[in-house]
C-alpha cells in the first residue's frame, strides 16, 4: 500500500472510531455497556493512529508514539470481557472491583514513564539503537524494569483467561430460557460470535508470532490490520441493524419477555389499582415523564413506593409495561404541544424527542411507531396536510 493510501486508510478508520466512541460516551442514559463500548472505540482510534506513526518509515520522525501502545494492550482483554458481561447484564451498575483489571496497564504505564518524559533526542537515540539491533524488543534497563517479552507473555495469559471467561458467560447466557428470543433471528447471536472469533484470532496471532515462531522480534506488529478488520465488522453490524446503536433498546431486548404474573387476589388488585391511580396523578401534576433518565427505580425513590410494585400496578391497571406507559405519556405530551402546526413546522425530530423525554431519536421512532403504527413524520404530516 502506498504512503498516501496508508494515510487515507488510517485517518478514515481512526476518525470513525473516535466518532463512534464519542457517540456512545456522551449518549444519554447510564448503561455501563455503552461507556465500555465507547472506551474500546476510543482506544482503537488511538491504536490505529499510533500504528501508522510506528511504521519503520515514520517511527524516527515521530518518536512520541513509541511504547505508548504497549500498555493499552493490557486494557483490551478486560474491556472486551466487560463489554460482553455488561451486555448480558444490562441492569447491572458498574462494579468498582472491575477497576482492578486495569492494574497491569497502570504498571506498564508507570514503568515507561522515564521514556515518555525523556527528550525527543533521547527517544530518537533509543529508537535508532533498537533498529540497529534488528530486535524490536531490545530495550535499555534505564527505561524499563522488565524485558518486553515478559509483557507479551503476560498479555497472552490475560487474553486467554478473559477469552475463556467470555465464552463461559456467553454459553451460560444462551442457556437461559428468557434470552432465547434474541437468538431466533440470529443478528445478536452472530454479532457476539463474531466478537469471539476476532478475540480468538488475536489470541492465536500473539501466540504464533511471539511465542511459537518468535517472529515478533524481527518485524513490526501487524495488529493494526486486525483492529481495522474488527472495526469494519462492528460497522457492518451497526449498518444492517441500527437498533444496536441504541443501547437502551438493546438493553430492553436483553431483559427478555416479562415473566408471567401470578394470579392476584381481590385485595392485591385493589391495592395495585390504587397505586396505579397515584402514579397517574403524579405523572399529571409533575410531568416527571419528561425526565429522559426516568426508570421505575427512580420513580420508586421519588414516590417512596417499591419499584417492583410500580411495574405491577401499571400492568394491573393498564395492561402494559412501565416502559410503554411512560412512552405513551411522552407521546401524548408531544401531541398536545405540537397541535400548533406553526410550532411543528419549526421543530426538528431531535428537538421533539428531547423535549418529550426520549433519550435518542431511535428510541423515539421505535416507541412512536409502536404506539401509532407509523413514523412521527408520517403522523404529523397527515395532521398538517
CSV table of C-alpha atoms in Angstrom, one decimal:
chain,number,residue,atom,x,y,z
A,1,UNK,CA,0.0,0.0,0.0
A,2,UNK,CA,1.3,3.5,-0.9
A,3,UNK,CA,2.1,6.0,1.8
A,4,UNK,CA,-0.7,8.2,0.6
A,5,UNK,CA,-3.1,5.3,0.7
A,6,UNK,CA,-2.0,4.4,4.2
A,7,UNK,CA,-2.6,8.0,5.4
A,8,UNK,CA,-6.2,7.9,4.0
A,9,UNK,CA,-6.9,4.5,5.4
A,10,UNK,CA,-5.6,5.1,8.9
A,11,UNK,CA,-7.1,8.6,9.0
A,12,UNK,CA,-10.6,7.3,7.9
A,13,UNK,CA,-10.6,4.4,10.4
A,14,UNK,CA,-9.3,6.4,13.3
A,15,UNK,CA,-11.8,9.2,12.7
A,16,UNK,CA,-14.7,6.8,12.5
A,17,UNK,CA,-13.5,5.1,15.7
A,18,UNK,CA,-13.3,8.3,17.6
A,19,UNK,CA,-16.8,9.5,16.3
A,20,UNK,CA,-18.4,6.2,17.3
A,21,UNK,CA,-16.6,6.3,20.7
A,22,UNK,CA,-17.8,9.9,21.4
A,23,UNK,CA,-21.3,8.9,20.3
A,24,UNK,CA,-21.6,6.1,22.9
A,25,UNK,CA,-19.7,8.1,25.5
A,26,UNK,CA,-22.0,11.1,25.6
A,27,UNK,CA,-25.2,9.3,24.7
A,28,UNK,CA,-27.9,9.9,27.3
A,29,UNK,CA,-28.5,7.0,29.7
A,30,UNK,CA,-26.4,5.3,32.3
A,31,UNK,CA,-25.9,1.9,30.7
A,32,UNK,CA,-22.4,0.7,31.5
A,33,UNK,CA,-22.1,-1.3,28.3
A,34,UNK,CA,-22.3,2.0,26.3
A,35,UNK,CA,-19.4,3.5,28.2
A,36,UNK,CA,-17.3,0.4,27.8
A,37,UNK,CA,-18.0,0.3,24.1
A,38,UNK,CA,-17.0,3.9,23.9
A,39,UNK,CA,-13.7,3.2,25.6
A,40,UNK,CA,-13.0,0.4,23.2
A,41,UNK,CA,-13.6,2.6,20.1
A,42,UNK,CA,-11.6,5.5,21.5
A,43,UNK,CA,-8.6,3.2,22.3
A,44,UNK,CA,-8.9,1.6,18.9
A,45,UNK,CA,-8.9,5.0,17.3
A,46,UNK,CA,-5.6,5.9,19.1
A,47,UNK,CA,-4.1,2.5,18.3
A,48,UNK,CA,-4.8,3.0,14.5
A,49,UNK,CA,-3.1,6.4,14.6
A,50,UNK,CA,-0.2,5.1,16.5
A,51,UNK,CA,0.2,2.1,14.2
A,52,UNK,CA,0.7,4.5,11.3
A,53,UNK,CA,3.4,6.5,13.1
A,54,UNK,CA,5.1,3.4,14.3
A,55,UNK,CA,5.8,2.1,10.8
A,56,UNK,CA,9.6,1.8,10.1
A,57,UNK,CA,9.5,4.8,7.7
A,58,UNK,CA,7.8,7.1,10.2
A,59,UNK,CA,9.0,6.0,13.6
A,60,UNK,CA,12.2,8.1,13.8
A,61,UNK,CA,10.4,11.2,12.7
A,62,UNK,CA,7.6,10.8,15.2
A,63,UNK,CA,9.1,9.1,18.2
A,64,UNK,CA,6.4,10.2,20.6
A,65,UNK,CA,4.2,7.2,19.9
A,66,UNK,CA,6.9,4.7,20.6
A,67,UNK,CA,6.0,2.5,23.6
A,68,UNK,CA,2.6,4.2,24.1
A,69,UNK,CA,0.7,1.4,22.5
A,70,UNK,CA,2.1,-1.5,24.6
A,71,UNK,CA,0.2,-0.6,27.9
A,72,UNK,CA,-3.1,-0.2,26.1
A,73,UNK,CA,-3.0,-3.8,25.1
A,74,UNK,CA,-3.4,-4.6,28.8
A,75,UNK,CA,-6.8,-2.8,28.6
A,76,UNK,CA,-8.2,-4.6,25.6
A,77,UNK,CA,-8.8,-8.1,27.1
A,78,UNK,CA,-10.7,-6.8,30.2
A,79,UNK,CA,-12.6,-4.3,28.2
A,80,UNK,CA,-13.7,-7.0,25.7
A,81,UNK,CA,-14.8,-9.2,28.6
A,82,UNK,CA,-16.6,-6.4,30.4
A,83,UNK,CA,-18.4,-5.4,27.3
A,84,UNK,CA,-19.9,-8.8,26.9
A,85,UNK,CA,-20.5,-9.2,30.7
A,86,UNK,CA,-22.5,-5.9,30.9
A,87,UNK,CA,-24.2,-6.6,27.6
A,88,UNK,CA,-25.5,-9.8,29.2
A,89,UNK,CA,-26.4,-7.9,32.4
A,90,UNK,CA,-27.9,-4.6,31.2
A,91,UNK,CA,-29.4,-3.7,34.6
A,92,UNK,CA,-26.1,-4.1,36.5
A,93,UNK,CA,-24.3,-1.0,37.7
A,94,UNK,CA,-20.6,-0.7,37.3
A,95,UNK,CA,-18.7,-2.8,39.9
A,96,UNK,CA,-15.7,-1.0,41.4
A,97,UNK,CA,-13.9,-4.2,41.7
A,98,UNK,CA,-13.6,-4.4,37.9
A,99,UNK,CA,-11.2,-1.4,38.1
A,100,UNK,CA,-8.6,-3.9,39.4
A,101,UNK,CA,-8.4,-5.2,35.8
A,102,UNK,CA,-6.6,-2.0,34.9
A,103,UNK,CA,-3.7,-2.6,37.3
A,104,UNK,CA,-1.4,-4.3,34.7
A,105,UNK,CA,-2.0,-1.3,32.4
A,106,UNK,CA,-1.0,1.2,35.2
A,107,UNK,CA,2.1,-0.9,36.0
A,108,UNK,CA,3.5,-0.8,32.5
A,109,UNK,CA,2.4,2.9,32.1
A,110,UNK,CA,4.5,3.8,35.2
A,111,UNK,CA,7.3,1.6,34.0
A,112,UNK,CA,7.5,3.5,30.7
A,113,UNK,CA,7.3,7.0,32.3
A,114,UNK,CA,11.1,7.6,32.2
A,115,UNK,CA,11.0,7.1,28.4
A,116,UNK,CA,7.8,9.2,28.0
A,117,UNK,CA,9.4,12.1,29.9
A,118,UNK,CA,12.7,12.0,28.1
A,119,UNK,CA,13.6,14.5,25.4
A,120,UNK,CA,12.9,13.9,21.7
A,121,UNK,CA,16.6,13.5,21.0
A,122,UNK,CA,16.8,10.7,23.7
A,123,UNK,CA,13.8,9.0,22.2
A,124,UNK,CA,15.3,9.0,18.7
A,125,UNK,CA,18.7,7.7,20.0
A,126,UNK,CA,16.9,4.8,21.8
A,127,UNK,CA,14.8,4.0,18.7
A,128,UNK,CA,17.8,4.1,16.4
A,129,UNK,CA,19.7,1.8,18.7
A,130,UNK,CA,16.7,-0.6,18.8
A,131,UNK,CA,16.5,-0.6,14.9
A,132,UNK,CA,20.2,-1.3,14.7
A,133,UNK,CA,19.8,-4.4,16.9
A,134,UNK,CA,17.2,-5.8,14.5
A,135,UNK,CA,15.1,-6.6,17.6
A,136,UNK,CA,12.1,-4.5,18.2
A,137,UNK,CA,12.0,-5.8,21.8
A,138,UNK,CA,15.5,-4.5,22.5
A,139,UNK,CA,15.5,-2.1,25.5
A,140,UNK,CA,17.7,-0.2,27.8
A,141,UNK,CA,17.4,-1.1,31.5
A,142,UNK,CA,17.3,2.6,32.4
A,143,UNK,CA,14.0,2.9,30.7
A,144,UNK,CA,12.2,-0.3,31.6
A,145,UNK,CA,12.0,-2.7,34.5
A,146,UNK,CA,11.1,-5.9,32.7
A,147,UNK,CA,12.0,-7.4,29.3
A,148,UNK,CA,9.2,-6.5,26.9
A,149,UNK,CA,8.7,-10.2,26.0
A,150,UNK,CA,7.6,-10.7,29.6
A,151,UNK,CA,4.8,-8.3,29.0
A,152,UNK,CA,3.9,-10.3,25.8
A,153,UNK,CA,3.6,-13.5,27.8
A,154,UNK,CA,1.5,-11.7,30.5
A,155,UNK,CA,-0.8,-10.2,27.8
A,156,UNK,CA,-1.2,-13.7,26.2
A,157,UNK,CA,-2.2,-15.1,29.5
A,158,UNK,CA,-4.7,-12.3,30.1
A,159,UNK,CA,-6.2,-12.7,26.6
A,160,UNK,CA,-6.5,-16.5,27.3
A,161,UNK,CA,-8.2,-16.1,30.7
A,162,UNK,CA,-10.6,-13.4,29.6
A,163,UNK,CA,-11.4,-15.3,26.4
A,164,UNK,CA,-12.4,-18.4,28.4
A,165,UNK,CA,-14.5,-16.2,30.7
A,166,UNK,CA,-16.2,-14.6,27.7
A,167,UNK,CA,-17.1,-18.0,26.2
A,168,UNK,CA,-18.3,-19.2,29.6
A,169,UNK,CA,-20.7,-16.2,30.1
A,170,UNK,CA,-21.9,-16.4,26.5
A,171,UNK,CA,-22.8,-20.1,26.9
A,172,UNK,CA,-24.5,-19.5,30.2
A,173,UNK,CA,-26.4,-16.6,28.7
A,174,UNK,CA,-27.5,-18.9,25.8
A,175,UNK,CA,-28.9,-21.5,28.2
A,176,UNK,CA,-31.2,-19.0,30.0
A,177,UNK,CA,-34.7,-19.5,28.5
A,178,UNK,CA,-35.7,-15.9,28.7
A,179,UNK,CA,-32.9,-14.9,26.3
A,180,UNK,CA,-33.9,-17.4,23.6
A,181,UNK,CA,-35.8,-14.7,21.7
A,182,UNK,CA,-32.6,-12.9,21.0
A,183,UNK,CA,-31.2,-15.8,19.0
A,184,UNK,CA,-34.2,-16.6,16.8
A,185,UNK,CA,-33.3,-14.1,14.0
A,186,UNK,CA,-29.5,-14.6,14.5
A,187,UNK,CA,-28.5,-10.9,14.4
A,188,UNK,CA,-27.5,-10.8,18.1
A,189,UNK,CA,-26.1,-14.3,18.0
A,190,UNK,CA,-23.8,-13.7,15.1
A,191,UNK,CA,-22.6,-10.4,16.5
A,192,UNK,CA,-21.4,-12.0,19.7
A,193,UNK,CA,-19.9,-15.0,17.8
A,194,UNK,CA,-18.1,-12.5,15.5
A,195,UNK,CA,-16.6,-10.7,18.5
A,196,UNK,CA,-15.4,-14.1,20.0
A,197,UNK,CA,-13.9,-15.0,16.6
A,198,UNK,CA,-11.9,-11.8,16.4
A,199,UNK,CA,-10.7,-12.3,20.0
A,200,UNK,CA,-9.6,-15.8,19.2
A,201,UNK,CA,-7.7,-14.6,16.1
A,202,UNK,CA,-5.9,-12.0,18.2
A,203,UNK,CA,-5.0,-14.7,20.8
A,204,UNK,CA,-3.7,-17.0,18.1
A,205,UNK,CA,-1.7,-14.2,16.5
A,206,UNK,CA,0.0,-13.4,19.8
A,207,UNK,CA,0.8,-17.0,20.4
A,208,UNK,CA,2.1,-17.8,16.9
A,209,UNK,CA,4.1,-14.6,16.3
A,210,UNK,CA,5.7,-14.0,19.7
A,211,UNK,CA,5.8,-17.4,21.4
A,212,UNK,CA,5.7,-20.2,18.7
A,213,UNK,CA,7.8,-18.7,15.9
A,214,UNK,CA,9.4,-15.7,17.8
A,215,UNK,CA,8.9,-13.6,14.6
A,216,UNK,CA,7.7,-10.6,16.6
A,217,UNK,CA,11.3,-9.6,17.4
A,218,UNK,CA,12.3,-9.1,13.8
A,219,UNK,CA,9.2,-7.4,12.4
A,220,UNK,CA,6.7,-4.8,13.5
A,221,UNK,CA,3.4,-6.0,14.9
A,222,UNK,CA,0.7,-6.1,12.2
A,223,UNK,CA,-2.3,-6.0,14.6
A,224,UNK,CA,-3.4,-2.7,13.1
A,225,UNK,CA,-5.0,-4.6,10.2
A,226,UNK,CA,-6.7,-7.0,12.7
A,227,UNK,CA,-8.0,-3.9,14.5
A,228,UNK,CA,-9.3,-2.4,11.3
A,229,UNK,CA,-11.0,-5.6,10.3
A,230,UNK,CA,-12.7,-5.8,13.7
A,231,UNK,CA,-13.9,-2.2,13.4
A,232,UNK,CA,-15.3,-2.9,9.9
A,233,UNK,CA,-17.1,-5.9,11.4
A,234,UNK,CA,-18.8,-3.7,14.0
A,235,UNK,CA,-19.6,-1.1,11.5
A,236,UNK,CA,-21.2,-3.6,9.2
A,237,UNK,CA,-23.4,-4.9,12.0
A,238,UNK,CA,-24.4,-1.3,13.0
A,239,UNK,CA,-25.3,-0.6,9.4
A,240,UNK,CA,-27.6,-3.6,8.9
A,241,UNK,CA,-29.1,-3.3,12.3
A,242,UNK,CA,-29.1,0.3,13.6
A,243,UNK,CA,-31.0,-0.7,16.7
A,244,UNK,CA,-27.7,-2.0,18.1
A,245,UNK,CA,-26.6,1.7,18.1
A,246,UNK,CA,-29.2,2.5,20.7
A,247,UNK,CA,-28.1,0.6,23.8
A,248,UNK,CA,-31.3,1.4,25.6
A,249,UNK,CA,-33.3,-0.5,23.0
A,250,UNK,CA,-30.7,-3.3,23.1
A,251,UNK,CA,-31.0,-3.5,26.9
A,252,UNK,CA,-34.8,-3.8,26.7
A,253,UNK,CA,-34.4,-6.7,24.3
A,254,UNK,CA,-31.7,-8.3,26.6
A,255,UNK,CA,-34.1,-8.2,29.5
A,256,UNK,CA,-36.3,-10.7,27.6
A,257,UNK,CA,-40.0,-11.1,27.9
A,258,UNK,CA,-41.7,-10.3,31.1
A,259,UNK,CA,-42.4,-13.2,33.5
A,260,UNK,CA,-45.9,-14.3,33.7
A,261,UNK,CA,-47.7,-12.7,36.6
A,262,UNK,CA,-49.2,-14.9,39.3
A,263,UNK,CA,-52.9,-14.7,39.9
A,264,UNK,CA,-53.7,-11.8,42.2
A,265,UNK,CA,-56.3,-11.7,45.0
A,266,UNK,CA,-59.0,-9.1,45.1
A,267,UNK,CA,-57.2,-7.2,47.8
A,268,UNK,CA,-54.0,-7.2,45.8
A,269,UNK,CA,-55.7,-6.0,42.7
A,270,UNK,CA,-57.4,-3.2,44.7
A,271,UNK,CA,-54.1,-2.2,46.2
A,272,UNK,CA,-52.3,-2.1,42.9
A,273,UNK,CA,-55.1,-0.2,41.2
A,274,UNK,CA,-54.9,2.4,43.9
A,275,UNK,CA,-51.2,2.7,43.4
A,276,UNK,CA,-51.7,3.0,39.7
A,277,UNK,CA,-54.1,5.9,40.3
A,278,UNK,CA,-51.4,7.6,42.5
A,279,UNK,CA,-48.8,7.1,39.8
A,280,UNK,CA,-51.1,8.6,37.1
A,281,UNK,CA,-51.8,11.6,39.3
A,282,UNK,CA,-48.1,12.0,40.0
A,283,UNK,CA,-47.4,11.9,36.2
A,284,UNK,CA,-50.1,14.6,35.5
A,285,UNK,CA,-49.1,17.0,38.3
A,286,UNK,CA,-45.3,16.8,38.0
A,287,UNK,CA,-44.7,15.8,34.3
A,288,UNK,CA,-41.9,13.6,35.6
A,289,UNK,CA,-42.1,11.6,32.4
A,290,UNK,CA,-40.2,14.4,30.7
A,291,UNK,CA,-37.1,13.2,32.5
A,292,UNK,CA,-35.1,11.2,30.0
A,293,UNK,CA,-33.5,9.3,32.9
A,294,UNK,CA,-36.8,8.2,34.4
A,295,UNK,CA,-37.0,4.5,35.3
A,296,UNK,CA,-39.2,2.5,37.6
A,297,UNK,CA,-36.4,2.5,40.2
A,298,UNK,CA,-36.1,6.3,40.1
A,299,UNK,CA,-39.8,6.8,40.2
A,300,UNK,CA,-39.9,4.5,43.3
A,301,UNK,CA,-37.3,6.6,45.1
A,302,UNK,CA,-39.3,9.8,44.2
A,303,UNK,CA,-42.6,8.4,45.4
A,304,UNK,CA,-41.4,6.1,48.2
A,305,UNK,CA,-43.0,3.1,46.6
A,306,UNK,CA,-41.2,-0.2,45.7
A,307,UNK,CA,-40.3,-0.1,42.0
A,308,UNK,CA,-41.5,-3.6,41.5
A,309,UNK,CA,-44.9,-2.6,42.8
A,310,UNK,CA,-44.9,0.3,40.4
A,311,UNK,CA,-44.5,-2.0,37.4
A,312,UNK,CA,-47.1,-4.4,38.8
A,313,UNK,CA,-49.6,-1.5,39.3
A,314,UNK,CA,-49.2,-0.2,35.8
A,315,UNK,CA,-49.6,-3.8,34.4
A,316,UNK,CA,-52.7,-4.4,36.6
A,317,UNK,CA,-54.4,-1.1,35.8
A,318,UNK,CA,-53.4,-0.5,32.2
A,319,UNK,CA,-52.3,-3.9,30.9
A,320,UNK,CA,-48.9,-2.6,29.6
A,321,UNK,CA,-45.4,-2.4,30.9
A,322,UNK,CA,-44.0,0.6,32.7
A,323,UNK,CA,-41.8,1.5,29.7
A,324,UNK,CA,-44.8,1.5,27.3
A,325,UNK,CA,-46.8,3.5,29.9
A,326,UNK,CA,-44.0,6.1,30.1
A,327,UNK,CA,-43.7,6.4,26.4
A,328,UNK,CA,-47.4,6.8,25.9
A,329,UNK,CA,-47.4,9.8,28.2
A,330,UNK,CA,-44.5,11.3,26.3
A,331,UNK,CA,-46.2,10.8,23.0
A,332,UNK,CA,-49.4,12.3,24.4
A,333,UNK,CA,-47.3,15.3,25.5
A,334,UNK,CA,-45.9,15.7,22.0
A,335,UNK,CA,-49.4,15.6,20.5
A,336,UNK,CA,-50.5,18.3,22.9
A,337,UNK,CA,-47.6,20.6,22.4
A,338,UNK,CA,-47.4,20.1,18.7
A,339,UNK,CA,-51.0,20.6,18.0
A,340,UNK,CA,-49.9,24.0,16.7
A,341,UNK,CA,-48.8,23.5,13.1
A,342,UNK,CA,-46.5,26.5,13.3
A,343,UNK,CA,-44.6,25.0,16.1
A,344,UNK,CA,-44.4,21.7,14.4
A,345,UNK,CA,-43.1,23.3,11.2
A,346,UNK,CA,-40.1,24.9,13.0
A,347,UNK,CA,-39.2,21.9,15.2
A,348,UNK,CA,-36.9,19.1,14.2
A,349,UNK,CA,-37.4,15.5,15.1
A,350,UNK,CA,-34.4,15.7,17.5
A,351,UNK,CA,-36.0,18.7,19.3
A,352,UNK,CA,-39.3,17.0,19.6
A,353,UNK,CA,-37.7,13.8,21.0
A,354,UNK,CA,-35.6,15.7,23.5
A,355,UNK,CA,-38.4,17.9,24.7
A,356,UNK,CA,-40.6,14.9,25.4
A,357,UNK,CA,-38.1,13.0,27.4
A,358,UNK,CA,-36.8,10.4,24.8
A,359,UNK,CA,-33.1,9.8,25.1
A,360,UNK,CA,-32.5,9.4,21.4
A,361,UNK,CA,-34.1,9.7,18.0
A,362,UNK,CA,-34.1,5.9,17.5
A,363,UNK,CA,-35.9,5.2,20.8
A,364,UNK,CA,-38.4,8.0,19.9
A,365,UNK,CA,-39.1,6.5,16.5
A,366,UNK,CA,-39.4,2.9,17.9
A,367,UNK,CA,-41.9,4.0,20.7
A,368,UNK,CA,-43.9,6.2,18.4
A,369,UNK,CA,-44.3,3.6,15.7
A,370,UNK,CA,-45.3,1.0,18.3
A,371,UNK,CA,-48.0,3.4,19.7
A,372,UNK,CA,-49.3,4.9,16.4
A,373,UNK,CA,-48.4,2.4,13.8
A,374,UNK,CA,-46.4,4.9,11.7
A,375,UNK,CA,-43.4,7.2,11.9
A,376,UNK,CA,-43.6,10.6,13.6
A,377,UNK,CA,-43.1,12.3,10.2
A,378,UNK,CA,-45.9,10.4,8.6
A,379,UNK,CA,-48.2,11.0,11.5
A,380,UNK,CA,-47.7,14.8,11.8
A,381,UNK,CA,-47.6,15.3,8.1
A,382,UNK,CA,-51.1,13.8,7.8
A,383,UNK,CA,-52.3,16.0,10.5
A,384,UNK,CA,-51.0,19.2,8.9
A,385,UNK,CA,-51.9,18.5,5.4
